[in-house]
Coordinates of C-alpha atoms in Angstrom, one line a residue:
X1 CA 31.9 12.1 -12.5
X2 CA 29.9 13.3 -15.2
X3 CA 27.1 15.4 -14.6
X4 CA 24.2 16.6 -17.0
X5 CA 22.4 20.3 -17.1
X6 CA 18.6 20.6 -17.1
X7 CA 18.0 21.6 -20.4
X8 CA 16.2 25.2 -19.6
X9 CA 18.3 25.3 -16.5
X10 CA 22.0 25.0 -17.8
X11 CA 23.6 26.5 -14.2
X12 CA 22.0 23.8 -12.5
X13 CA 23.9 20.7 -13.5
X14 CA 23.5 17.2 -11.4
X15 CA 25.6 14.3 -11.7
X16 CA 24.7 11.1 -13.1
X17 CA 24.6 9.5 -9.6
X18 CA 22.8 11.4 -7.2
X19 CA 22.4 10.5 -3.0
X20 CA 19.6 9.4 -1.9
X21 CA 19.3 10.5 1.9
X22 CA 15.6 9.0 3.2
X23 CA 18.1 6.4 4.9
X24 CA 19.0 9.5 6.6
X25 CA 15.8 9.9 8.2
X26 CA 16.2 6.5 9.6
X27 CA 14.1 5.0 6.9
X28 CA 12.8 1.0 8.1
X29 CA 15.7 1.4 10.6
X30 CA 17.8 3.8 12.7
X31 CA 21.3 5.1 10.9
X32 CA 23.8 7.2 13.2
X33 CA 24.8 11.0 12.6
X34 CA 28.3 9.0 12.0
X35 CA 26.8 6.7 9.7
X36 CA 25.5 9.5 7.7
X37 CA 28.2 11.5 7.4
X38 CA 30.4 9.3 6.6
X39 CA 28.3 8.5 3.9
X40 CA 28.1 11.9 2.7
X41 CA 32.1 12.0 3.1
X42 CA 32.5 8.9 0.9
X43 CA 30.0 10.0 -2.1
X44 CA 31.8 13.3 -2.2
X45 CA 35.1 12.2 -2.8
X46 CA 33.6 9.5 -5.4
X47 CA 32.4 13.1 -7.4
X48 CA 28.8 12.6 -6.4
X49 CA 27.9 16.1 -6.5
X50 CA 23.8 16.0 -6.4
X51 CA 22.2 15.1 -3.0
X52 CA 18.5 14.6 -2.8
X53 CA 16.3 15.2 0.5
X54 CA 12.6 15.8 1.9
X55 CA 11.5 17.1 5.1
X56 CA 8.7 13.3 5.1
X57 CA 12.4 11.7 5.5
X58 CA 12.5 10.9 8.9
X59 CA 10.1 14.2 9.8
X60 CA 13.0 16.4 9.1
X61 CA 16.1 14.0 9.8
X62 CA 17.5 14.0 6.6
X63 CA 16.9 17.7 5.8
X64 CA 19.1 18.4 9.4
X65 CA 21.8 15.7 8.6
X66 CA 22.7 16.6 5.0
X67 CA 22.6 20.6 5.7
X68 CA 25.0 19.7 8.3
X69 CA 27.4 17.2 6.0
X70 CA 27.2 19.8 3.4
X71 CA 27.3 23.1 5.0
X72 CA 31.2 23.2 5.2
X73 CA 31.1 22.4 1.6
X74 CA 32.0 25.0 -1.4
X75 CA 28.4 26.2 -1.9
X76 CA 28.8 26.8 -5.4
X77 CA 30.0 22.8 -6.2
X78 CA 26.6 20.7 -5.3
X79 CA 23.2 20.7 -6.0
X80 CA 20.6 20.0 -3.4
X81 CA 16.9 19.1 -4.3
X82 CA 14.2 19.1 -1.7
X83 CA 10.5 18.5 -1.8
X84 CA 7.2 20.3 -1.0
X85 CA 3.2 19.1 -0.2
X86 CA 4.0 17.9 3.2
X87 CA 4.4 20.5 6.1
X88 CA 5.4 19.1 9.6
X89 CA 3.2 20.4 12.1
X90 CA 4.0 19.6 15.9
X91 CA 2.8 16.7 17.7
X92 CA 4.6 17.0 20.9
X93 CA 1.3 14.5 22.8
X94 CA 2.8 11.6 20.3
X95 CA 6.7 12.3 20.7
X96 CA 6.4 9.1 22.7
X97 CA 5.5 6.8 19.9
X98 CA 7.3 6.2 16.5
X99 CA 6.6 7.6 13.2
X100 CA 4.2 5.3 11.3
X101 CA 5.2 6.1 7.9
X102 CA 8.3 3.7 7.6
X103 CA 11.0 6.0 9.5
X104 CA 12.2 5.1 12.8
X105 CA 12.1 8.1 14.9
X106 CA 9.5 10.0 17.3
X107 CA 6.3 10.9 16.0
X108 CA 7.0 14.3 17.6
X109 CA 5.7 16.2 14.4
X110 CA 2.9 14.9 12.0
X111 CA 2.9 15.5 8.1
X112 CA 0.1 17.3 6.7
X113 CA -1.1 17.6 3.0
X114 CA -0.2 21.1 1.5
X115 CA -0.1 22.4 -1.5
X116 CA -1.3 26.1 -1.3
X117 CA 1.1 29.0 -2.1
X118 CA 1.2 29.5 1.6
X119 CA 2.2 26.1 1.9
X120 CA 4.9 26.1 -0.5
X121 CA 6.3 28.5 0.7
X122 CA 6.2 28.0 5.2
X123 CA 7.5 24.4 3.5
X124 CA 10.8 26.1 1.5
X125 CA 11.7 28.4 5.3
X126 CA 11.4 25.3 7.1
X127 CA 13.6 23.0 4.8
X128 CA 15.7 25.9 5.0
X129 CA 16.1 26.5 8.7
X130 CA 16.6 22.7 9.2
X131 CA 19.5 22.3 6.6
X132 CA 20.8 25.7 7.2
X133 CA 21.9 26.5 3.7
X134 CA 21.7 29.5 1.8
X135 CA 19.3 28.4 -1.0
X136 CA 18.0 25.2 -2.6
X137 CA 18.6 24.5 -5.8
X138 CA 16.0 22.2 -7.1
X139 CA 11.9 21.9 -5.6
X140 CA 9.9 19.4 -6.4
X141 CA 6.5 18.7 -5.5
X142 CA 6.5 15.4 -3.3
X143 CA 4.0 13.2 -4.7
X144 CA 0.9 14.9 -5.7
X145 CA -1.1 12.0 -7.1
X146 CA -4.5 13.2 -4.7
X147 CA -3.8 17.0 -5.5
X148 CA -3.5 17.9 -8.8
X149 CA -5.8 20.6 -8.9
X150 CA -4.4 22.6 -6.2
X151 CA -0.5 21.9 -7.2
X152 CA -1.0 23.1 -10.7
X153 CA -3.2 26.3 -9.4
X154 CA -1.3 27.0 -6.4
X155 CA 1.8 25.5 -5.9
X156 CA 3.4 25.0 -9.1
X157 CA 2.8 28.9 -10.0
X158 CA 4.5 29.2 -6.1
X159 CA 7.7 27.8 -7.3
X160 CA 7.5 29.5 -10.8
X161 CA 7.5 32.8 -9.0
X162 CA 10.4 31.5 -6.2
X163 CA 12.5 30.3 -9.3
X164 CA 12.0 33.9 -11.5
X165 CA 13.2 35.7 -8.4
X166 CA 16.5 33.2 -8.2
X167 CA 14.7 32.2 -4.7
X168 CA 15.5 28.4 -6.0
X169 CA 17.2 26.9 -9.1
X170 CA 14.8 25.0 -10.7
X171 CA 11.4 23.5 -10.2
X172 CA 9.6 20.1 -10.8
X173 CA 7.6 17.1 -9.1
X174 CA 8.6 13.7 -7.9
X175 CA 6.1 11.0 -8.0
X176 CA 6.5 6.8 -7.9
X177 CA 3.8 7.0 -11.3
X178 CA 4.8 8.5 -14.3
X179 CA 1.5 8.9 -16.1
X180 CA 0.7 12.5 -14.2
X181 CA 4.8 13.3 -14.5
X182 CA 3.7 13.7 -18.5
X183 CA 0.9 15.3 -17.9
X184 CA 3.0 18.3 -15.6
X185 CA 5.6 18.5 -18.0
X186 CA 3.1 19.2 -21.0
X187 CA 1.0 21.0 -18.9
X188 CA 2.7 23.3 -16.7
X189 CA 6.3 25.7 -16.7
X190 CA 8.8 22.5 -14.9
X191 CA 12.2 21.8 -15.3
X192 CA 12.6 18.3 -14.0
X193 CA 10.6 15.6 -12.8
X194 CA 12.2 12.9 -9.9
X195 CA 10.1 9.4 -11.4
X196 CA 10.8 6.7 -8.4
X197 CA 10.6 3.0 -10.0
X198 CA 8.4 2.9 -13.2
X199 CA 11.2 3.5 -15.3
X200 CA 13.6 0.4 -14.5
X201 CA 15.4 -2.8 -16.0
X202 CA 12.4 -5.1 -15.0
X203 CA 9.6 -2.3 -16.0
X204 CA 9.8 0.4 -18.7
X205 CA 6.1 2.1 -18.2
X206 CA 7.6 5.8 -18.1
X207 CA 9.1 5.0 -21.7
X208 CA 5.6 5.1 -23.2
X209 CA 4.5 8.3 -21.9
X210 CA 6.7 10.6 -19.6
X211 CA 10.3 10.4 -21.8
X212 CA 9.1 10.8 -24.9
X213 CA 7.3 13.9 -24.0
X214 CA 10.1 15.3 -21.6
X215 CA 12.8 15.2 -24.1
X216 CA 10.8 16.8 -26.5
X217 CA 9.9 20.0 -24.0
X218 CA 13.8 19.8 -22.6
X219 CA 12.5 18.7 -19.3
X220 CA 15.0 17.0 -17.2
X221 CA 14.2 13.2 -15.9
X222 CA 15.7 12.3 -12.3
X223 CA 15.4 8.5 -11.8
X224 CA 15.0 7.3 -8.4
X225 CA 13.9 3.8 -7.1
X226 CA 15.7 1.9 -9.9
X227 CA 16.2 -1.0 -7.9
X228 CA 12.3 -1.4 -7.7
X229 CA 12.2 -1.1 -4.0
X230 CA 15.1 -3.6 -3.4
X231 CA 14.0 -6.5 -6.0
X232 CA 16.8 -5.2 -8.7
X233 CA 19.5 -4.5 -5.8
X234 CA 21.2 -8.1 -5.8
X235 CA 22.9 -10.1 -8.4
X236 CA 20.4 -13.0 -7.6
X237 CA 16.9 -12.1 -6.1
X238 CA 16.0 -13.6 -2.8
X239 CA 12.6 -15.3 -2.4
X240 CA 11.7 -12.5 0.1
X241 CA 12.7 -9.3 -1.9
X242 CA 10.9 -6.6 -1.9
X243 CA 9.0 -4.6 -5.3
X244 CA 7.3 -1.2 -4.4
X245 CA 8.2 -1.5 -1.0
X246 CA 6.5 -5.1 -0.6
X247 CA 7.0 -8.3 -1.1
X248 CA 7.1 -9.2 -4.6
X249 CA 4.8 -11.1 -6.2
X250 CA 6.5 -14.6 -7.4
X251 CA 6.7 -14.2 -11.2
X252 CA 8.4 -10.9 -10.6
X253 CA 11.0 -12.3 -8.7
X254 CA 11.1 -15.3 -11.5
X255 CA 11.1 -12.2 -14.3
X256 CA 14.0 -10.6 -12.4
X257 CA 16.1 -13.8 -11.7
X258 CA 15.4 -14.4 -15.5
X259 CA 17.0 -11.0 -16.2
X260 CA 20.4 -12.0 -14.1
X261 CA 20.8 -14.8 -15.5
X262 CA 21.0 -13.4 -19.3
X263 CA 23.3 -10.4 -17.4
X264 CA 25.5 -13.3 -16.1
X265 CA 26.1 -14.4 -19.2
X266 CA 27.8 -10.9 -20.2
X267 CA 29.5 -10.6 -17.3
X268 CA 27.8 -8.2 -15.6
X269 CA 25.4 -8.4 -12.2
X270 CA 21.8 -7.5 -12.1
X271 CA 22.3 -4.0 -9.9
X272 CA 25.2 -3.3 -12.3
X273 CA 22.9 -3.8 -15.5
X274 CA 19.8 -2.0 -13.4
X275 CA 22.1 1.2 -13.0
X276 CA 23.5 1.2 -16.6
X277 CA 20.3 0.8 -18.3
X278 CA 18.5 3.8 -17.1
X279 CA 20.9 6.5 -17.8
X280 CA 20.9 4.8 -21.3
X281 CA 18.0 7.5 -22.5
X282 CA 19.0 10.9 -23.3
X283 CA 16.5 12.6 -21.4
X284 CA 17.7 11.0 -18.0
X285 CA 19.6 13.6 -16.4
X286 CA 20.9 11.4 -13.1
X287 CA 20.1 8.8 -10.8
X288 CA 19.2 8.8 -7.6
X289 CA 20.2 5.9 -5.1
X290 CA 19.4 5.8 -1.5
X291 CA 22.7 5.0 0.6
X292 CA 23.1 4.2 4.0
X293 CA 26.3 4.3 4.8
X294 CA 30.3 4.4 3.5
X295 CA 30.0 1.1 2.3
X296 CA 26.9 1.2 0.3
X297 CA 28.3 4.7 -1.4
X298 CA 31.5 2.6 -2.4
X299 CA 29.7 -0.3 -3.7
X300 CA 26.8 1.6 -5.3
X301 CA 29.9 3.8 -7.1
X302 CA 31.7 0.7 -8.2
X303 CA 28.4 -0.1 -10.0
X304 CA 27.8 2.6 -11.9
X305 CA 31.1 2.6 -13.1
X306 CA 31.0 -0.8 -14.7
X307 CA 31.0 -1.0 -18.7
X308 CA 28.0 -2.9 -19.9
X309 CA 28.5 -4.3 -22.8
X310 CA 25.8 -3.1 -25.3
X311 CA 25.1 -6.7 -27.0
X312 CA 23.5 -7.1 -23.3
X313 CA 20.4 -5.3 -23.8
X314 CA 19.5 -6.9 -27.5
X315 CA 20.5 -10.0 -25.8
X316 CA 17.6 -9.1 -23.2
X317 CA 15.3 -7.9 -26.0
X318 CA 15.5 -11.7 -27.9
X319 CA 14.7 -13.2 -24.9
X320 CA 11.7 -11.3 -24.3
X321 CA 12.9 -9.3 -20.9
X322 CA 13.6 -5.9 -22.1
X323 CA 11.0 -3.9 -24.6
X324 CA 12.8 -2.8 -27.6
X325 CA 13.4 1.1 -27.7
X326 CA 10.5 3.2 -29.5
X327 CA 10.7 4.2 -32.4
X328 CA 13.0 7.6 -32.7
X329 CA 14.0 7.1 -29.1
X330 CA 17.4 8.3 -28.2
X331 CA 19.8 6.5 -26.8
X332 CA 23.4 7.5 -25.2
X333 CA 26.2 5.4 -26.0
X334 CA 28.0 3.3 -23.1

């Protein structure tokens, strides 16, 4: 599988397809230790070589199941991002009850805004002691939108100082907006930025202000969410899909049914056009799709391996689906 170097970081290299492990946290529903691994298992011998977790997955879940997938692993062939801004903080009087932030396990810890230098770093021990590996390679700030200030004083200068000292790889932020992604790439000393659904087949919002200015700093874009939350993730979408992790409103499902059909008509399926199109700009570095189990790794591989013809997206362009590319955008070839 191919895999692509952050421009100022050319040891750390991810691969176009990165795991996704919230579903490893048990996200809307429970997955088994089995389940898991033998997702892990499956993604690995597909070349997947980029694995993506947070300690909000599943208060610590994921973090515990992917060390332990991984730790048998040559340490020196994957890359493993987590996130900081949310410390877990014990909440043994509410172990009885279940999370309330989508994940189904015991609310035995509860997650607390912080983004202080202290913070970042009690936050980079404890994703360490629950994965049990020797070092992670790539720190982002998990969504930030409500903390700017104290992330660019605090915590990003945190992780600038961890990085310098080889503590971590490389260093970035991960939000579901894109608008304040540009503003910490032109802003502050990052590496990559993780932008979760608002650069995607049915909306192209990050092309207007975070790519532009990441590929011109060399500042590495991770796209995650590129199904939009589920609405992108079947070749027809179902009256009851989901778009930002609710239901969609009607003419989006319309738009995106409108979109399969023209992919249809090239021979491809709307998941199969969703993954192609992103990696498309030259300043996406990998993409990163939440799998469950064995099954979803093979069929979410089988995807992004599909050819898609290029006379698809001008095709999607003339109908009015798909905004043209920018002027002096760059585009990879299929």
């Amino acid at each position: 599988m191919r895999a692509h170097a952050l421009p100022h970081r050319p040891e750390v290299r991810l691969t176009e397809l990165g795991f996704g492990a919230a579903q490893g946290g048990n996200l809307y529903r429970t997955t088994t230790d089995d389940e898991f691994a033998a997702a892990v298992d499956a993604a690995w011998e597909a070349g997947v070589r980029y694995y993506d977790t947070a300690p909000h997955y599943g208060l610590g879940l994921s973090e515990r199941r992917l060390g332990a997938a991984l730790r048998h692993r040559p340490r020196d062939e994957y890359v493993v991002s987590t996130k900081v801004g949310r410390l877990l903080m014990p909440s043994p009087q509410d172990a009885h009850l279940r999370d309330s932030d989508g994940f189904d396990v015991p609310a035995s810890h509860r997650r607390v805004w912080d983004f202080s230098r202290d913070g970042v770093h009690r936050s980079i021990e404890a994703s360490l002691d629950r994965t049990g590996l020797d070092r992670i390679d790539v720190v982002y700030l998990h969504d930030p939108d409500d903390h700017w200030e104290r992330a660019v004083r605090e915590a990003v200068p945190a992780l600038v100082d961890l990085r310098d000292q080889g503590v971590v790889g490389a260093i970035g932020a991960g939000m579901n907006q894109s608008a304040m992604l540009a503003r910490f790439v032109r802003e502050t000393d990052i590496d990559v930025v993780m932008c979760a659904g608002r650069y995607t087949l049915l909306e192209q919002g990050a092309a207007d202000d975070l790519l532009p200015v990441a590929e011109s700093r060399g500042v590495g874009v991770v796209i995650a969410g590129v199904y939009n939350s589920g609405l992108l993730s079947r070749d027809r979408p179902p009256a009851d899909a989901l778009y930002d992790y609710q239901q969609a409103p009607r003419e989006l499902i319309e738009r995106a049914r409108r979109v399969a059909a023209v992919c249809e008509t090239y021979g491809v399926t709307l998941p199969q056009a969703a993954l192609a199109f992103v990696r498309r700009h030259s300043a996406v570095v990998s993409t990163v799709v939440g799998v469950r189990n064995d099954s979803q790794v093979a069929e979410t591989v089988r995807r992004s391996e599909t050819a898609v013809p290029e006379v698809l997206w001008d095709a999607l362009v003339e109908a009015g689906l798909l905004a043209a590319p920018a002027e002096g955008s760059t585009v990879r070839p299929g």
